[in-house]
Coordinates of C-alpha atoms in Angstrom, one line a residue:
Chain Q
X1 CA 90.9 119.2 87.2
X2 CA 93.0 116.2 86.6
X3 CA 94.0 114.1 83.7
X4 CA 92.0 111.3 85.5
X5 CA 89.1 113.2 86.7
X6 CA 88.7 114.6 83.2
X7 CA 88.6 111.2 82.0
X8 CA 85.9 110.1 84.6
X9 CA 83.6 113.2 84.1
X10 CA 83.6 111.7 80.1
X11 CA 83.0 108.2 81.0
X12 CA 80.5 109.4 83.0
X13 CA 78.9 111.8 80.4
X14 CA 78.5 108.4 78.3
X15 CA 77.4 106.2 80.7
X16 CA 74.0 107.4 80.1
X17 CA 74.0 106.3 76.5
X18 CA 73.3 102.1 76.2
X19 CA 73.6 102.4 72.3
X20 CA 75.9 103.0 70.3
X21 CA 74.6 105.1 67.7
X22 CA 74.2 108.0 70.8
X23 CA 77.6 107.2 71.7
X24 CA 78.2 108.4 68.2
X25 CA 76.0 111.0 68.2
X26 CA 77.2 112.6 71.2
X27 CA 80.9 112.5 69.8
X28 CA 80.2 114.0 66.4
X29 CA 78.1 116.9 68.5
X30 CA 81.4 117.0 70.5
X31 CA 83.3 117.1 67.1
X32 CA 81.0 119.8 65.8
X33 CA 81.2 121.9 69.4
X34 CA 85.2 122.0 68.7
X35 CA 86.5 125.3 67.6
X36 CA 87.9 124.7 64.2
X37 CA 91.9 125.3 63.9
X38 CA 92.6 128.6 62.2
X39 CA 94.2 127.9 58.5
X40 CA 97.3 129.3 59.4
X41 CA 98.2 126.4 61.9
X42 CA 96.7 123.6 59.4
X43 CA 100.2 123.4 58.8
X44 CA 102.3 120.5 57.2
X45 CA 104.2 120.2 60.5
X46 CA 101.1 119.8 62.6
X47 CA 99.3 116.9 59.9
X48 CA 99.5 113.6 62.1
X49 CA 100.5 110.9 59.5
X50 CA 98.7 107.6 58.9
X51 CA 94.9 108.5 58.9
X52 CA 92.5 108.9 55.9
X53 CA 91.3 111.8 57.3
X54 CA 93.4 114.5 57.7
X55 CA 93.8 115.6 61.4
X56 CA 96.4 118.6 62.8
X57 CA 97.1 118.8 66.3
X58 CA 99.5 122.2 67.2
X59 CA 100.7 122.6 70.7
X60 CA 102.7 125.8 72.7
X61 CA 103.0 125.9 76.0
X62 CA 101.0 128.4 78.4
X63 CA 103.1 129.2 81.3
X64 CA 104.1 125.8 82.4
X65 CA 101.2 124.2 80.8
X66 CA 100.4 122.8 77.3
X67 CA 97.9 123.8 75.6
X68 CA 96.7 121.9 72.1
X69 CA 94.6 122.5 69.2
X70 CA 93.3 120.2 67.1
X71 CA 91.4 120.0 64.1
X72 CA 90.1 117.1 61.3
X73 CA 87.8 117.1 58.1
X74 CA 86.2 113.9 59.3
X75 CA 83.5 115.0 61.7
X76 CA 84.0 111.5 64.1
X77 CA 87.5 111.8 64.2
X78 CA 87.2 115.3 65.0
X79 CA 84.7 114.5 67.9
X80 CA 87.4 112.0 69.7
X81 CA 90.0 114.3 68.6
X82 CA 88.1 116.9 70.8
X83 CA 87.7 114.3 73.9
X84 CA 91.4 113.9 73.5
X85 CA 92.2 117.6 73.7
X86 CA 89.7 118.3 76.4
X87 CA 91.9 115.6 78.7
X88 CA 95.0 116.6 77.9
X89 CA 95.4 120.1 76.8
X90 CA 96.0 122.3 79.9
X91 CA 98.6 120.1 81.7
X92 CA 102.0 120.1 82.6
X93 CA 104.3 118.0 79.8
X94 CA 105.0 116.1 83.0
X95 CA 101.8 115.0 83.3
X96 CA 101.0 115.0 80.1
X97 CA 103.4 112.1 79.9
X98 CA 102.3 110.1 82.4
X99 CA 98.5 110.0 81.6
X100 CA 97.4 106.4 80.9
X101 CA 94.2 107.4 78.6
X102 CA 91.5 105.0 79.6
X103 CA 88.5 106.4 78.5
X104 CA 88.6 105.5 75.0
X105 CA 88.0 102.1 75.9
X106 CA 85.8 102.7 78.8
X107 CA 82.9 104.4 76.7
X108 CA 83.5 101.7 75.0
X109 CA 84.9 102.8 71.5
X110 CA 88.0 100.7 71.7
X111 CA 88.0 99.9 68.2
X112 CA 89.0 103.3 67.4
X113 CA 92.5 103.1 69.6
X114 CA 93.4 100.0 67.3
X115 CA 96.1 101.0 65.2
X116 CA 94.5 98.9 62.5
X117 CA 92.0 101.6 61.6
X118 CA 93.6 104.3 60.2
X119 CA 91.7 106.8 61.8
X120 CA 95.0 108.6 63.4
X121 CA 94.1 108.6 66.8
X122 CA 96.8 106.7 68.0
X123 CA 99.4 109.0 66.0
X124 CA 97.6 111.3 67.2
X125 CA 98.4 110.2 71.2
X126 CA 101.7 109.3 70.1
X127 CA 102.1 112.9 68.6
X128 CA 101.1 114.4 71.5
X129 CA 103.1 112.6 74.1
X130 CA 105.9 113.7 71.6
X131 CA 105.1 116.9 72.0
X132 CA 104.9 116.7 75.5
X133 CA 108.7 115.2 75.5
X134 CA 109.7 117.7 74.0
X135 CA 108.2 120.3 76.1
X136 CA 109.9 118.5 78.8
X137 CA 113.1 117.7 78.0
X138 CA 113.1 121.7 77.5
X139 CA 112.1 122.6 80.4
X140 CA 114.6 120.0 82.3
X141 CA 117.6 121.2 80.0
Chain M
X1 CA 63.1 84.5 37.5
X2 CA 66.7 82.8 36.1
X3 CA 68.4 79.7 37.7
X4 CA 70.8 81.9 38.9
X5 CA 68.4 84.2 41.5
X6 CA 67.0 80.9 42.2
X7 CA 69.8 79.2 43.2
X8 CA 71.3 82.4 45.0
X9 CA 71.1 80.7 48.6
X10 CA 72.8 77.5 48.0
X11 CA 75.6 79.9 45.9
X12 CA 76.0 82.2 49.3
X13 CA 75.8 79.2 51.9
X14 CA 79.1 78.3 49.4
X15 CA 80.8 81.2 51.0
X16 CA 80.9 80.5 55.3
X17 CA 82.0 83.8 56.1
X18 CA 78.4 85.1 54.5
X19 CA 76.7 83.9 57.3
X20 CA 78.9 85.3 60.4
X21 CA 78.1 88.6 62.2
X22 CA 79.7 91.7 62.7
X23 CA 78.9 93.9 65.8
X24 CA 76.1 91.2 66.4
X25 CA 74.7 92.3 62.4
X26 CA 74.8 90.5 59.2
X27 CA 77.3 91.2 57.4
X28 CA 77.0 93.0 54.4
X29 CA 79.9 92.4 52.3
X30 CA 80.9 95.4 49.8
X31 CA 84.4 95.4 50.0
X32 CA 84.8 92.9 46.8
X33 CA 86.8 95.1 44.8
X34 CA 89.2 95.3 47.7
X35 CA 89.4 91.3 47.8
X36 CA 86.3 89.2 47.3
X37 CA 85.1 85.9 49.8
X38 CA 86.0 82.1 48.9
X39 CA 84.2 79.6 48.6
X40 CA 84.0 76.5 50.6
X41 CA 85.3 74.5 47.6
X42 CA 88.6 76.7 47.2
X43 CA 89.2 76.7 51.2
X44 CA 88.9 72.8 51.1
X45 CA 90.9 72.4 48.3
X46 CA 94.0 74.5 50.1
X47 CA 93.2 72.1 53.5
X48 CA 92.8 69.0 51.3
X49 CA 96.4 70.3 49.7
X50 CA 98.4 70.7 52.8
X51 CA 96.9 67.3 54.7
X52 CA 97.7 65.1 51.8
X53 CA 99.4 66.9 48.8
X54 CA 102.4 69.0 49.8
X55 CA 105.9 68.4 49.0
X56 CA 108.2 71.2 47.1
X57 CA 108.1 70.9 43.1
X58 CA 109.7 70.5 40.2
X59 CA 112.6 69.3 41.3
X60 CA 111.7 66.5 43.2
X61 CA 112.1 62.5 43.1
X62 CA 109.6 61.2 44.6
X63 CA 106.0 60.2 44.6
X64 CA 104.6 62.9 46.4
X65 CA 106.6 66.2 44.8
X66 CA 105.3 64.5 41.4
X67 CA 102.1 65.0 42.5
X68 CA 102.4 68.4 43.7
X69 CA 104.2 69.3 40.6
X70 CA 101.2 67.8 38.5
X71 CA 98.6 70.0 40.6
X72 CA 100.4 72.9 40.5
X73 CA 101.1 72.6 36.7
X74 CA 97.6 71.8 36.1
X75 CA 96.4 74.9 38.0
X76 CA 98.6 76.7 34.9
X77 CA 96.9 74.8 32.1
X78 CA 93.4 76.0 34.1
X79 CA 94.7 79.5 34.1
X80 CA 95.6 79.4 30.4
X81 CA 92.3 78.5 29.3
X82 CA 90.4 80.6 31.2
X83 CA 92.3 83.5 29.3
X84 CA 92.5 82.1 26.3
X85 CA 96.3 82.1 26.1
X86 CA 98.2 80.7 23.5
X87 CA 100.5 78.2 25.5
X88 CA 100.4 77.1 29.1
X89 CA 104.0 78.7 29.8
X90 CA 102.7 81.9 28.7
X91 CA 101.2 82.2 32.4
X92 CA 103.7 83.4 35.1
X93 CA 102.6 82.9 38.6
X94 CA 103.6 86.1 41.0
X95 CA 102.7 87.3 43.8
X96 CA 99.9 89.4 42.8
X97 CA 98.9 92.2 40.1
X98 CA 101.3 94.6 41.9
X99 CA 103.5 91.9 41.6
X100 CA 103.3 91.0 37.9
X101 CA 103.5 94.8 36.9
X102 CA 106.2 95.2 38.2
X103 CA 108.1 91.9 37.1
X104 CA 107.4 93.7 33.3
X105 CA 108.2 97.0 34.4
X106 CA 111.4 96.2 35.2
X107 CA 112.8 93.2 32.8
X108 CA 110.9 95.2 29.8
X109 CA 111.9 98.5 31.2
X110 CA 115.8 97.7 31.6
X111 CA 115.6 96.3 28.0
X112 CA 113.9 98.5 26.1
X113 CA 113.8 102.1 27.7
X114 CA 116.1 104.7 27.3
X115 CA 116.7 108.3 28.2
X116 CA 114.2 110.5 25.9
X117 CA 111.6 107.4 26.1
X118 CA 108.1 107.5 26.7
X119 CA 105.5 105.1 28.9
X120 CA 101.4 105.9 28.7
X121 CA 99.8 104.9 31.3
X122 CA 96.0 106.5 32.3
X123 CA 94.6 109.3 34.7
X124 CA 92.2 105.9 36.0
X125 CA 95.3 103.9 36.6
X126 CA 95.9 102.2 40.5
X127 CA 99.3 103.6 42.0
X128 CA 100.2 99.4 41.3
X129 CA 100.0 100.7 37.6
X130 CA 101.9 104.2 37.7
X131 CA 104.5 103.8 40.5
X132 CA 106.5 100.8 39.2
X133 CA 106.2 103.2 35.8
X134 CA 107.5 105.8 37.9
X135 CA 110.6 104.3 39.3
X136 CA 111.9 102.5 36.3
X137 CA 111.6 105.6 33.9
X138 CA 113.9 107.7 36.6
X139 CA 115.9 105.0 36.6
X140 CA 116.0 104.7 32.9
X141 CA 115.6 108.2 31.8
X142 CA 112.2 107.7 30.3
X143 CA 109.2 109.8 30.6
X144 CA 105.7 109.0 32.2
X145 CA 102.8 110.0 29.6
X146 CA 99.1 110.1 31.3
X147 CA 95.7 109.5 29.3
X148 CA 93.5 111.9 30.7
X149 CA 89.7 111.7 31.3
X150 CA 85.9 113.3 31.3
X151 CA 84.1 114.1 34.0
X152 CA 82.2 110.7 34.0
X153 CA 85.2 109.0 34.4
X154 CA 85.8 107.9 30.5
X155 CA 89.3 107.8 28.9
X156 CA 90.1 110.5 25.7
X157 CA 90.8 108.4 23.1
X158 CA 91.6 110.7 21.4
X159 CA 94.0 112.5 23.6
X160 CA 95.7 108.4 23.9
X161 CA 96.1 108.9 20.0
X162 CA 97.6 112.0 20.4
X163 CA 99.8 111.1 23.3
X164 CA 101.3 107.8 20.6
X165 CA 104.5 108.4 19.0
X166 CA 107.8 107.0 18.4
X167 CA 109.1 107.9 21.6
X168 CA 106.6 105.5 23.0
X169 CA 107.6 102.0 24.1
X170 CA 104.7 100.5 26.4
X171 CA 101.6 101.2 27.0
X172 CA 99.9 100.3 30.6
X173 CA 96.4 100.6 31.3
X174 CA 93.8 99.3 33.5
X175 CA 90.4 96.7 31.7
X176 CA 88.3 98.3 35.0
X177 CA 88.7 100.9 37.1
X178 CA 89.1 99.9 40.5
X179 CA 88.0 103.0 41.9
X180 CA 85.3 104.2 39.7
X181 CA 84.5 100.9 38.1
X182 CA 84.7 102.3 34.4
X183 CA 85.2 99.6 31.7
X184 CA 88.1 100.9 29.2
X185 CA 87.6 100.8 25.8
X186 CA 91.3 98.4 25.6
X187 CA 90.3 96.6 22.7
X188 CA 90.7 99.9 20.8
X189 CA 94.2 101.0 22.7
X190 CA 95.5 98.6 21.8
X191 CA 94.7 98.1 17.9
X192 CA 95.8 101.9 18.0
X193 CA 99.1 100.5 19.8
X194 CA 99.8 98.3 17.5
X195 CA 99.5 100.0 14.3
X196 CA 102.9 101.1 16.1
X197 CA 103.8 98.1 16.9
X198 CA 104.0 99.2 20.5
X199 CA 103.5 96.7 23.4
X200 CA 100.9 96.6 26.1
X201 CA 100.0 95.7 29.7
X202 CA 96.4 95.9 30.8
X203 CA 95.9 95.5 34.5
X204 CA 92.9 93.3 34.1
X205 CA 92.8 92.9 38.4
X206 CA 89.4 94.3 38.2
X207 CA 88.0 92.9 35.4
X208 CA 89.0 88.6 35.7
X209 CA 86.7 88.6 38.7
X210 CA 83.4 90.1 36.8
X211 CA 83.8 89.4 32.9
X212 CA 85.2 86.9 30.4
X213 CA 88.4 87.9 29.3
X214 CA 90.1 86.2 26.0
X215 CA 94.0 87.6 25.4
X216 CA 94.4 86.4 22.0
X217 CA 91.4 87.9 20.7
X218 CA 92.2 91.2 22.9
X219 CA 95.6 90.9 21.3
X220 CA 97.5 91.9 24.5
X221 CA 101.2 91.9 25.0
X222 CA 100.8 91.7 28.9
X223 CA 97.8 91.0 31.1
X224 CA 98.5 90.3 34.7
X225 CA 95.5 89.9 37.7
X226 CA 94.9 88.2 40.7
X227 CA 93.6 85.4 42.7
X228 CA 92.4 87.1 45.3
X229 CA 89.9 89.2 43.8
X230 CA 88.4 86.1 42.1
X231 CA 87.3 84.4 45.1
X232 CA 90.7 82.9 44.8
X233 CA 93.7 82.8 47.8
X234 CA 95.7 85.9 48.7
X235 CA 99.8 85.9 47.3
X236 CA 99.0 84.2 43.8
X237 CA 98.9 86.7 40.9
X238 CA 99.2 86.4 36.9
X239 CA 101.3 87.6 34.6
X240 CA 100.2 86.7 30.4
X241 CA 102.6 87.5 28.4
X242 CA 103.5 86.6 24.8
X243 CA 106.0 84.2 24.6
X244 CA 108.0 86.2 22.1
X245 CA 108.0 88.9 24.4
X246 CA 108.7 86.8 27.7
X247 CA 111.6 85.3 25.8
X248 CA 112.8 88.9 24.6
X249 CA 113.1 90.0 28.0
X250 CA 115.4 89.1 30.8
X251 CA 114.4 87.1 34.0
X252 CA 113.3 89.6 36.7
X253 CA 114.5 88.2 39.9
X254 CA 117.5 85.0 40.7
X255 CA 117.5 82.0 42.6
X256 CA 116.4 78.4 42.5
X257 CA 114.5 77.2 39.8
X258 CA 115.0 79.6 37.1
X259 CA 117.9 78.7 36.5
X260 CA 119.6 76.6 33.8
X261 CA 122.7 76.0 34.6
X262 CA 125.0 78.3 37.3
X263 CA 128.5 78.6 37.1
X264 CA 130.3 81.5 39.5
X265 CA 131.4 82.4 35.8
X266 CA 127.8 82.6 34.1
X267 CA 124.7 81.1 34.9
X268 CA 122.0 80.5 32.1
X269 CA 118.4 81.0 32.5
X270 CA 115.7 78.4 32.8
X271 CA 113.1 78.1 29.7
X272 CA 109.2 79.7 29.8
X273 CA 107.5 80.3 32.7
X274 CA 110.4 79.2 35.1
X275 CA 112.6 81.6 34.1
X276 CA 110.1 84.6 36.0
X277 CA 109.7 82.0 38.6
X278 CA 112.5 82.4 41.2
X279 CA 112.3 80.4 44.7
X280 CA 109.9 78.0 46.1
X281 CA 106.3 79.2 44.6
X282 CA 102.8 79.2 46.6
X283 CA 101.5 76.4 45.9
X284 CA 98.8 75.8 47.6
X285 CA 97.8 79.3 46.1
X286 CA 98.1 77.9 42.3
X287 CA 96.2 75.1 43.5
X288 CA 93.7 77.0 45.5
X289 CA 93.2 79.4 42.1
X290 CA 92.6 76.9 40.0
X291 CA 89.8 75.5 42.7
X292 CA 88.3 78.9 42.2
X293 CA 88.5 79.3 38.0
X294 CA 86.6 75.9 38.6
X295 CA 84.0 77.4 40.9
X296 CA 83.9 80.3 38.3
X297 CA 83.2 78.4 35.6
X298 CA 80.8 76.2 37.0
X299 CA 78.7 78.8 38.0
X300 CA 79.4 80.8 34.3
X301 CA 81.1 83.5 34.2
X302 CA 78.2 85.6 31.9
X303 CA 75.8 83.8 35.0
X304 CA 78.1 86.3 37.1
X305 CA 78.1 89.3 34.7
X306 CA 74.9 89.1 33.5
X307 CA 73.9 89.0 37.8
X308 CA 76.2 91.7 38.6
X309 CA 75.3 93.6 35.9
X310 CA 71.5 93.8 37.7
X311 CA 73.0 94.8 41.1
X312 CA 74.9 97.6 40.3
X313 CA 71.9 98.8 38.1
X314 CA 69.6 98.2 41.0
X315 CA 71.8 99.9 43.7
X316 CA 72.7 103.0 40.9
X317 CA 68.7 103.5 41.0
X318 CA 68.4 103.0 44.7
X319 CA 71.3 105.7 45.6
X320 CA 70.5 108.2 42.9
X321 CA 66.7 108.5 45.1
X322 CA 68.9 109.9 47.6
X323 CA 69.5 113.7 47.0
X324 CA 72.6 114.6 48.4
X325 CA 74.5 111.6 46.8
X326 CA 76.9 112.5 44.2
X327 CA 78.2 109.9 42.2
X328 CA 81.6 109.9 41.1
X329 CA 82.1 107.8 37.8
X330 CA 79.4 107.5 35.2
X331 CA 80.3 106.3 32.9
X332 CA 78.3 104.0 30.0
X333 CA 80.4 101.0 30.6
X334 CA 81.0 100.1 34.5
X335 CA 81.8 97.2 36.7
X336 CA 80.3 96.4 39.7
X337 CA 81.5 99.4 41.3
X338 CA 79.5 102.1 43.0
X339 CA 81.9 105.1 43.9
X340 CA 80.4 108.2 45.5
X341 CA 80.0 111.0 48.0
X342 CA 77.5 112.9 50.1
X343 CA 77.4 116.7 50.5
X344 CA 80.8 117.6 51.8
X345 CA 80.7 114.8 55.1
X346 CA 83.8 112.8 54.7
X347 CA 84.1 109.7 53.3
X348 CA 85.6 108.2 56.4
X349 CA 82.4 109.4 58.4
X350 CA 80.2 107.5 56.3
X351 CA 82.3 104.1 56.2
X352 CA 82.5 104.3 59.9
X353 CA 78.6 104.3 60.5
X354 CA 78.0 101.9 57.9
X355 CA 80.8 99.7 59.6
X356 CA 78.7 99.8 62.8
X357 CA 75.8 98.6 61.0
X358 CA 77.1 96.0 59.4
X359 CA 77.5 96.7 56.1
X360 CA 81.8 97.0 54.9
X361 CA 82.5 99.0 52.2
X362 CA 85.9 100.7 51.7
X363 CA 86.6 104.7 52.1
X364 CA 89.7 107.0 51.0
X365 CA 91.6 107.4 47.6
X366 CA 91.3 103.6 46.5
X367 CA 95.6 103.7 45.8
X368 CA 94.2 106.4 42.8
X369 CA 95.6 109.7 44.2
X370 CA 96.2 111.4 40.7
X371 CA 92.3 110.1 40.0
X372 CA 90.9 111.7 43.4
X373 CA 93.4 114.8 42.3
X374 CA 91.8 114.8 39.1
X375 CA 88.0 115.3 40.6
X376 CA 89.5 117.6 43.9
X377 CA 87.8 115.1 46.3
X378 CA 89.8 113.9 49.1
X379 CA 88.5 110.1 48.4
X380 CA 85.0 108.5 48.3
X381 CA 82.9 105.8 49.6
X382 CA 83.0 102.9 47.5
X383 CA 80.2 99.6 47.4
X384 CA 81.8 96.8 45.6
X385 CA 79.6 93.5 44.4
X386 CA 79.7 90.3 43.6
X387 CA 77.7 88.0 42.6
X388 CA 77.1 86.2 45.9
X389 CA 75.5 89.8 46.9
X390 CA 71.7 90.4 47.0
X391 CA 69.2 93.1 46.0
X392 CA 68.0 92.7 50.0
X393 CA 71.6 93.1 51.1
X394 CA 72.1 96.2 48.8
X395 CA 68.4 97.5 50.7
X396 CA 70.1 97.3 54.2
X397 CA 72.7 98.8 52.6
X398 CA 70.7 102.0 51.4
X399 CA 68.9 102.7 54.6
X400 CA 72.3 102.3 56.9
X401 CA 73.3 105.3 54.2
X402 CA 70.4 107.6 54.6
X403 CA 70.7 106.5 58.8
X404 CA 74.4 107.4 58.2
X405 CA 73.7 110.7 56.5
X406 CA 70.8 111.6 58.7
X407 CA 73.3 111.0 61.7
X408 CA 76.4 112.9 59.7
X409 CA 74.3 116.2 58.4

């Protein structure tokens, strides 16, 4: 599947839910279905800054695609940490890099992609695309 | 029922933002201890200020900086007597508490500390209270002392007494907790400072807001706070200090205004308070402050205790119904603070469901990460109140918690 079709299969999941406390409900069942990150990878190196929670994102590349894991001690960060992994991970850096990631605002939980709520999702996307850069620039050199 | 419940409406509908919405819900306002609401009567003052009032002061010659120069010295005469200080240029306007402490930090720091020396500060202390500590004792050579504390949150007077000696040049330590709301036993510190004759700063941020405060009787050195947190603008803080002591110590920052006279040879220093008051000051934040000592005072400041007193009682027996809620802090004296957590979900998790239904309160370490070290808890969720709160506001409150939990668990 695509980046984008990933992202329409979640909007979609979500367009069944008018309120938002299911919304919510459905992302911390999401957060709680994500397989937590083995201690050994909670690593300094993989802690995204700037969130009150703590959230670790690790990345290595599976043949020519990346593949993330991701973990957080706030149960609703870890639920659209998981709807973040589940559209990315598994993609080539290239297009990795060119995703535009609509869905946050589509299900309508835009607030949480302001960077004025220190959540860490957007260092979190801005980690990731780093990662995916880096991947890259490997693969290109 | 006392004149205060009764008049509780016409003392919100004083505050406009009270009555606006979030996510299309009232808003519950819990956040005070973060920065409280203002009053129509301080907002009006600042608009009042700018459409007919401003001009620069104190150095002006005409009509209109005189004025302004009256206001804003006025605002410091408000100030004094609100405290109790001694003289009027005993109150130094900053930017803030953060501000203030470390204005004394530094001038009293580069003065009096030396390599070997020692600063106290407390385990309860805000980072505004450790880190300007911090930096001036590397600096300096100096050492950083720390009070330490019970489980409920209580300082070990003791230990302080322990900690005293005659390496010990300052002593810095919050009136209230910000993060637990504990109410330190200062009076005592600092008669057991002075049998030393060593100085102290009390952070009284969290205390100006919620109790009457007199700095002669405490017998203070230093007491700085802010406006903000007393329904008062943001960018205005104060700094009390004795004027011995101001005098003793050297002016903090240059510029205009503090000076006496400047040569490219040697410039001398402007008298008490101008000398700590480099640049062009906020003015329409003195002005605005005073508008809000005024508010303070009309309503009474026990009106506000004694009222705030009753809502953290109430919401203490309304939280401690729910089982899984831990409190952190409990100790005899507190402050309109409610700090706490439930089972192991995280704080943020709570504040983020509460958020949707209205109600703000703040999450995380509350800038007190040797505290939350102290208790091994990552942060809390914290309720803050003021007077303009209600017991009904602090019922919506409760059930968003147990709909929070119940959605969380």
């Amino acid at each position: 599947m695509t980046i984008q079709s990933i992202q329409e299969e979640i909007v979609e999941e979500f367009s069944i839910f008018d309120d938002w406390m299911d919304k919510y409900e459905h992302i911390i069942e999401s957060g709680k279905e994500l397989e937590s990150m083995s201690d050994e990878l909670k690593l300094e190196s993989n802690l995204v800054k700037g969130c009150q929670s703590q959230v670790w994102l690790h990345a290595e590349m599976e043949g020519t695609k990346l593949v993330f894991q991701a973990d957080s001690d706030a149960i609703i960060t870890k639920g659209l940490v998981s709807l973040m992994v589940r559209t990315l991970s598994g993609h080539t850096p290239k297009e990795i890099l060119d995703a535009e990631l609509s869905f946050v605002d589509e299900i309508g939980l835009k607030e949480h992609l302001s960077p004025t709520r220190s959540n860490g999702l957007v260092s979190m996307i801005k980690k990731i695309k780093l990662y995916a850069l880096g991947f890259q620039t490997k693969i290109g050199s | 029922m006392t004149n205060f419940q009764q008049n509780i409406n016409k003392i919100r509908a004083d505050f406009p933002i009270l009555s606006r919405k979030v996510y299309g819900k009232p808003l519950i306002y819990l956040d005070n201890a973060a920065s409280s609401q203002k009053p129509s009567q301080v907002i009006d003052t600042i608009s009042h200020y700018y459409e007919n009032e401003h001009s620069n002061i104190h150095r002006g010659v005409h009509h209109l900086s005189a004025e302004a120069t009256k206001r804003y010295e006025e605002a410091r005469k408000t100030v004094q007597r609100f405290i109790g200080a001694e003289h009027s240029h005993e109150i130094i306007f900053t930017k803030g508490t953060t501000d203030a402490i470390n204005l004394v930090a530094n001038s009293f720091g580069n003065k009096f500390l030396n390599e070997g020396d020692e600063v106290i500060v407390s385990t309860l202390e805000h980072h505004s209270n450790i880190v300007p500590w911090q930096m001036i004792c590397e600096a300096r050579g100096a050492m950083l002392k720390v009070i330490p504390i019970n489980e409920a949150g209580e300082l070990l007077i003791d230990e302080f007494k322990l900690l005293l000696s005659d390496k010990t040049k300052i002593v810095a330590v919050n009136h209230v907790s910000n993060a637990l709301g504990t109410i330190n036993p200062i009076k005592e510190i600092i008669t057991e400072a002075k049998r030393r004759d060593i100085p102290v700063l009390i952070d009284g941020a969290q205390a100006v807001p919620h109790m009457k405060v007199d700095v002669q009787e405490l017998d203070c050195d230093f007491y700085a706070f802010s406006s903000h947190k007393m329904f008062g603008p943001t960018g205005v803080g104060i700094l009390y200090g004795k004027e011995k002591l101001l005098n003793d110590i050297p002016p903090y920052q240059g510029g205009g205004d503090m000076i006496d006279k400047v040569t490219f040879e040697k410039t001398t220093y402007n008298d008490l308070p101008h000398k700590f008051e480099a640049g062009t000051p906020n003015i329409a934040g003195g002005i605005g402050l005073k508008a809000a000592i005024d508010y303070m005072n009309e309503i009474g400041v026990e009106n506000i205790a004694a009222a705030e007193r009753e809502l953290l009682d109430y919401a203490t027996q309304e939280i401690t119904q729910i089982e899984s809620v831990r409190l952190i802090g409990t100790a005899k004296e507190e402050a309109s603070v409610l700090s706490f957590l439930v089972k192991d979900i995280h704080p943020y998790d709570i504040g983020t469901i509460l958020d949707r239904l209205g109600v703000a309160v703040r999450t995380g370490h509350h800038c007190t990460e040797p505290l939350m070290d102290r208790f091994k808890i990552p942060g809390t969720v914290r309720a803050s109140f003021a007077f303009y709160n209600t017991k009904s506001e602090i019922d919506v409150f409760i059930s968003a918690l147990k709909k929070a939990i119940s959605m969380l668990s």
